[in-house]
Tab-separated table of C-alpha atoms in Angstrom:
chain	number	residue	atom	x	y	z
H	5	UNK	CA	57.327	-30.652	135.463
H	6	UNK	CA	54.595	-32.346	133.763
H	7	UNK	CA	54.414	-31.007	130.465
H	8	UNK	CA	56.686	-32.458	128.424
H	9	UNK	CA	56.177	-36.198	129.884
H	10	UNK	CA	54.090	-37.542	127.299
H	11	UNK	CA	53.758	-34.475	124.808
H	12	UNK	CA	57.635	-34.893	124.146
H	13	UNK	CA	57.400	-38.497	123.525
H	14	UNK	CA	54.704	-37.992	121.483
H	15	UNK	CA	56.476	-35.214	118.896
H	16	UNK	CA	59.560	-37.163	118.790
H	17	UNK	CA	57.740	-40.263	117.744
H	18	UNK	CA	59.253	-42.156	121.046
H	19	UNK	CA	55.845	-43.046	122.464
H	20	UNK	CA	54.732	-45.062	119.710
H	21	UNK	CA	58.333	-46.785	120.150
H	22	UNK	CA	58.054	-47.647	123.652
H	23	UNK	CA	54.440	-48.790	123.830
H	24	UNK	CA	55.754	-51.057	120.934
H	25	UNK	CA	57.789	-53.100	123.818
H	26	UNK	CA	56.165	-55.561	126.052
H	27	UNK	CA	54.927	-52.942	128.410
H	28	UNK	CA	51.692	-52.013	129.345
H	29	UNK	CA	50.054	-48.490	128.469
H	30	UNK	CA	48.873	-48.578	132.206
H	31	UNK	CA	52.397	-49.110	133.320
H	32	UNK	CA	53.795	-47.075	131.732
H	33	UNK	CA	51.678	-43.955	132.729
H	34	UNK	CA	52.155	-45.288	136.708
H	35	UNK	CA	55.771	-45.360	135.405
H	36	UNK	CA	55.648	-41.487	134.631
H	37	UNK	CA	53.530	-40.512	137.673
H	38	UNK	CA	55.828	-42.057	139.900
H	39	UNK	CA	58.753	-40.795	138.150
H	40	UNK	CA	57.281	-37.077	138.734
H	41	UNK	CA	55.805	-37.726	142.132
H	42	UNK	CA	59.727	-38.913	143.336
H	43	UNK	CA	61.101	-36.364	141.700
H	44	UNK	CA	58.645	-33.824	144.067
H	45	UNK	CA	59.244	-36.013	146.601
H	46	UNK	CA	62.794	-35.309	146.867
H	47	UNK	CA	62.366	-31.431	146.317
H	48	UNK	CA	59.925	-31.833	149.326
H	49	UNK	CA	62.487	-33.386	151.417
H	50	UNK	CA	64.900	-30.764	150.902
H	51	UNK	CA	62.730	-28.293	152.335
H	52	UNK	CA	62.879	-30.015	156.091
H	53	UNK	CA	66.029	-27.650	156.374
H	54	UNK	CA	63.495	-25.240	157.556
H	55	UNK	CA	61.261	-27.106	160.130
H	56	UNK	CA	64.678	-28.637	162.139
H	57	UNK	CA	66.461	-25.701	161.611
H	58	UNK	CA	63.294	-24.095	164.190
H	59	UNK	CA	63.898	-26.822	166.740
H	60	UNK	CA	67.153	-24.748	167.621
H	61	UNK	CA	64.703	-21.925	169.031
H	62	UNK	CA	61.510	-23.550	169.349
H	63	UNK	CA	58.821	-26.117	170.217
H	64	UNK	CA	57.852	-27.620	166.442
H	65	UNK	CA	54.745	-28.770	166.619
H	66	UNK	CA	56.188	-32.428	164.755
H	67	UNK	CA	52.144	-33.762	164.011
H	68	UNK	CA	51.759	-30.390	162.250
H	69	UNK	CA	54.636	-30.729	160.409
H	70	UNK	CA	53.764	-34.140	159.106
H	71	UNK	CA	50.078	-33.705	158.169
H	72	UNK	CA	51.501	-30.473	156.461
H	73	UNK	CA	54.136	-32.594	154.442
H	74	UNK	CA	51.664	-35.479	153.681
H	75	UNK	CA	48.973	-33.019	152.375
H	76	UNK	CA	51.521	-31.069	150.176
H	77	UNK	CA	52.347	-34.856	148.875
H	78	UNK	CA	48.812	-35.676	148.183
H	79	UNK	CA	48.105	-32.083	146.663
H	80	UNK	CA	50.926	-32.672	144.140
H	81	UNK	CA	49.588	-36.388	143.286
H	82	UNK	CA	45.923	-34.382	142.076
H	83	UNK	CA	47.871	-32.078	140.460
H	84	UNK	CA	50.672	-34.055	139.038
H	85	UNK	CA	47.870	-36.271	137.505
H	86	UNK	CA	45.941	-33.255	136.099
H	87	UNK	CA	49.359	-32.294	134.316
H	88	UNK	CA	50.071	-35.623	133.149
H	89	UNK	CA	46.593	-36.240	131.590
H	90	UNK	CA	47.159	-32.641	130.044
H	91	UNK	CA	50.096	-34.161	128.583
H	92	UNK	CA	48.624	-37.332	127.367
H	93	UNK	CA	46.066	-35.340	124.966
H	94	UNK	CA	48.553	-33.026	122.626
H	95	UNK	CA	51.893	-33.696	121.226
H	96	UNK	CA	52.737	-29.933	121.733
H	97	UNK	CA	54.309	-28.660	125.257
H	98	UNK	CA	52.716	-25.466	125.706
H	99	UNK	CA	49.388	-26.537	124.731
H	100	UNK	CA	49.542	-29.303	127.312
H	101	UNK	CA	51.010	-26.787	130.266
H	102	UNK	CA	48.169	-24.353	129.424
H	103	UNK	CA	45.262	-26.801	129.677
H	104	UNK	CA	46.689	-28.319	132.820
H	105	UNK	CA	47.339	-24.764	134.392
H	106	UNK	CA	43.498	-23.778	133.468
H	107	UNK	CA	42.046	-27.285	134.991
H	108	UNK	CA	44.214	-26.662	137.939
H	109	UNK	CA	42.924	-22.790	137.701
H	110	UNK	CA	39.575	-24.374	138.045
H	111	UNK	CA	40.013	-26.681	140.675
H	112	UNK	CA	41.467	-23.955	143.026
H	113	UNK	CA	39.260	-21.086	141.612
H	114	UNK	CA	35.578	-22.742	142.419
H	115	UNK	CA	36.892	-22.525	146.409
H	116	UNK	CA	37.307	-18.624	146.035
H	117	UNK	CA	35.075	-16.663	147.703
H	118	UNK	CA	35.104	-13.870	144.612
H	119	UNK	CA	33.215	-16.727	142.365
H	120	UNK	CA	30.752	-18.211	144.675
H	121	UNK	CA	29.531	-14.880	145.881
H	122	UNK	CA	25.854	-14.658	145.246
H	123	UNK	CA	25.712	-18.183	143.904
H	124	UNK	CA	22.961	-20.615	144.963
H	125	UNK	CA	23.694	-22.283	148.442
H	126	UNK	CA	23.772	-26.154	146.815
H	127	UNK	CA	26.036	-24.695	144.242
H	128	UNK	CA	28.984	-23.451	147.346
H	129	UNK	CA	28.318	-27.059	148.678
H	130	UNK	CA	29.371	-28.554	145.900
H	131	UNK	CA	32.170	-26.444	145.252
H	132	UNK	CA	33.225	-26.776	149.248
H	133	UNK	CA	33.294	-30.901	147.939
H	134	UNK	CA	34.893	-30.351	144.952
H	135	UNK	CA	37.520	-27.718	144.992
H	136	UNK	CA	41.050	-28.185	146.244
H	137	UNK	CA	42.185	-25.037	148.589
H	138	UNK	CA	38.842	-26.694	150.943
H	139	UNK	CA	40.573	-30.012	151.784
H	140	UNK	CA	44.198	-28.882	151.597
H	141	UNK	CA	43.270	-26.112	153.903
H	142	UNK	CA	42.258	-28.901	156.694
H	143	UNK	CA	45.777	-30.526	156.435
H	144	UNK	CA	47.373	-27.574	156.695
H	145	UNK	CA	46.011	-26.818	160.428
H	146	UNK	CA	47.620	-30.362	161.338
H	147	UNK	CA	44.052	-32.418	160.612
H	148	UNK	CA	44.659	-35.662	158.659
H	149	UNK	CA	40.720	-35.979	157.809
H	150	UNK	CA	40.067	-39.432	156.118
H	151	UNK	CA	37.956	-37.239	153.973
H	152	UNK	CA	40.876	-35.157	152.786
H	153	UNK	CA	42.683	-38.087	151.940
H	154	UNK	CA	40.081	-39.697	149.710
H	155	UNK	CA	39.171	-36.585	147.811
H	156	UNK	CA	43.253	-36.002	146.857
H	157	UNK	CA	43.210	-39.986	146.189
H	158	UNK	CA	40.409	-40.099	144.059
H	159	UNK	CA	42.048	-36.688	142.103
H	160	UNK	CA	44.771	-38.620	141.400
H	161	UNK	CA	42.840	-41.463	140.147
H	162	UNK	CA	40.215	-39.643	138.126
H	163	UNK	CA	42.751	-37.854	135.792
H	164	UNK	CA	44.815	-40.670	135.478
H	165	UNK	CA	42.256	-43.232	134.507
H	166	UNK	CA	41.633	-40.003	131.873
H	167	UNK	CA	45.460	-40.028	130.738
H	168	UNK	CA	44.628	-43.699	129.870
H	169	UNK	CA	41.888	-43.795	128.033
H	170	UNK	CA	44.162	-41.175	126.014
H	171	UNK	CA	46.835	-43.213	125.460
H	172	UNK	CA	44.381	-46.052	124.319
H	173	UNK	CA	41.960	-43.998	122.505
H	174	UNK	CA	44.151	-43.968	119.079
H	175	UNK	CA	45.133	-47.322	119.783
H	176	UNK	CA	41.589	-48.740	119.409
H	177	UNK	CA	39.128	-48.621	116.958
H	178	UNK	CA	35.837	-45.947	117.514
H	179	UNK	CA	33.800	-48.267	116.528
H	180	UNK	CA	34.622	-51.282	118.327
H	181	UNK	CA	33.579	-52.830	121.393
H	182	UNK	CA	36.713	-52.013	123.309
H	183	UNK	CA	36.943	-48.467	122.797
H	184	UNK	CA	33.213	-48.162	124.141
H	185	UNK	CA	33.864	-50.736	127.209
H	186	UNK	CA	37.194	-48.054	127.849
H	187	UNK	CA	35.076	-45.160	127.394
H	188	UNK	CA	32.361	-46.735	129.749
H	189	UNK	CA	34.978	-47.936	132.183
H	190	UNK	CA	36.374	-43.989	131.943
H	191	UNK	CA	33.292	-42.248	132.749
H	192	UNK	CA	31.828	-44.597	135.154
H	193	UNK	CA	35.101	-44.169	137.424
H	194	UNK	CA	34.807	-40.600	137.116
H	195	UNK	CA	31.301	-40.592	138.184
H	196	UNK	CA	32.168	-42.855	141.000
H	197	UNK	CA	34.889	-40.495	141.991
H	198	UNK	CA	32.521	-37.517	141.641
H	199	UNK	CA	29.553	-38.920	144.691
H	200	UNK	CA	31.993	-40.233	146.511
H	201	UNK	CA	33.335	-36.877	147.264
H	202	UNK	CA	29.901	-35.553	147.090
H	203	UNK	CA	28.922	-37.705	149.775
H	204	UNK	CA	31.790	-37.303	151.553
H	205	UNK	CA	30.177	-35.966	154.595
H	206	UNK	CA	28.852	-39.532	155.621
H	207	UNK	CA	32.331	-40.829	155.858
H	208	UNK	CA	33.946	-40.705	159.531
């Protein structure tokens, strides 16, 4: 879904175009995201077919159903923001589908048991903090953990703040002030992003 969103515009020569306008590179990357995350949105709401088609011949557990729904939402905002970051950094489709697949890979491989086993314990910690399948697997039993919430959140965030330091990065000069404030700004969000969900434990 993701792919093409800013590698197309890029190829075609539409992206220089439209950043051209009077229109922010900042809006329009929330402009794409929210384009993608409706368009998932409404795929998601086609699926309740299934949960009140069960209240014919059973008790649906409704709170279950919800957190379930919200965490699928917040799953495909971290991963929707991987892809579109993905997108932001090549001009080619499949190049920007198969680093976005692999980061994804990543972010749901460091969770499985077949690569932590016989790993240091700090290092399963960290991956328990980190990884995806851990906090999505908490919403799916029904729990709405604030926890949860802020490490999907700050998924989103991180690879978006990433998409736009892309989009500026050949705007701006290497040498100037502004490109090193962005690059600054870039990293010290991501390292914000990184112990907050390492300390996420202290959080209620």
């Amino acid at each position: 879904v993701t792919m093409g969103s800013i590698a197309e515009e890029r190829s075609t020569g539409t992206l220089e175009m439209t950043l051209a306008q009077p229109l922010r590179e900042a809006e329009f990357l929330l402009g794409k995201y929210a384009g993608v995350m409706g368009l998932i949105g409404v795929a998601l709401l086609a699926t309740l077919a299934a949960p009140l088609g069960l209240t014919l011949g059973t008790d649906v557990r409704w709170g279950v159903v919800f957190a379930q729904y919200a965490g699928s939402f917040l799953l495909a905002g971290g991963l929707v923001a991987i892809g579109l970051w993905a997108s932001s950094m090549t001009e080619n489709q499949i190049t920007a589908f198969i680093v976005g697949v692999a980061v994804i890979f990543f972010f749901i491989g460091i969770n499985m048991n077949v690569v932590r086993v016989g790993l240091p314990p700090l290092f399963t910690v960290v991956t328990d903090r980190l990884g995806v399948l851990t906090h999505f697997r908490n919403i799916t039993r029904g729990v709405l953990d604030l926890r949860d919430v802020v490490y999907f959140v700050t998924l989103s965030a991180g690879f978006l703040s990433l998409a736009y330091w892309s989009l500026l990065r050949e705007k701006l000069s290497r040498e100037g002030s502004s490109y090193r404030a962005l690059r600054l700004g870039t990293a010290g969000l991501l390292g914000i992003f990184v112990v907050v969900n390492l300390l996420g434990r202290h959080i209620r």
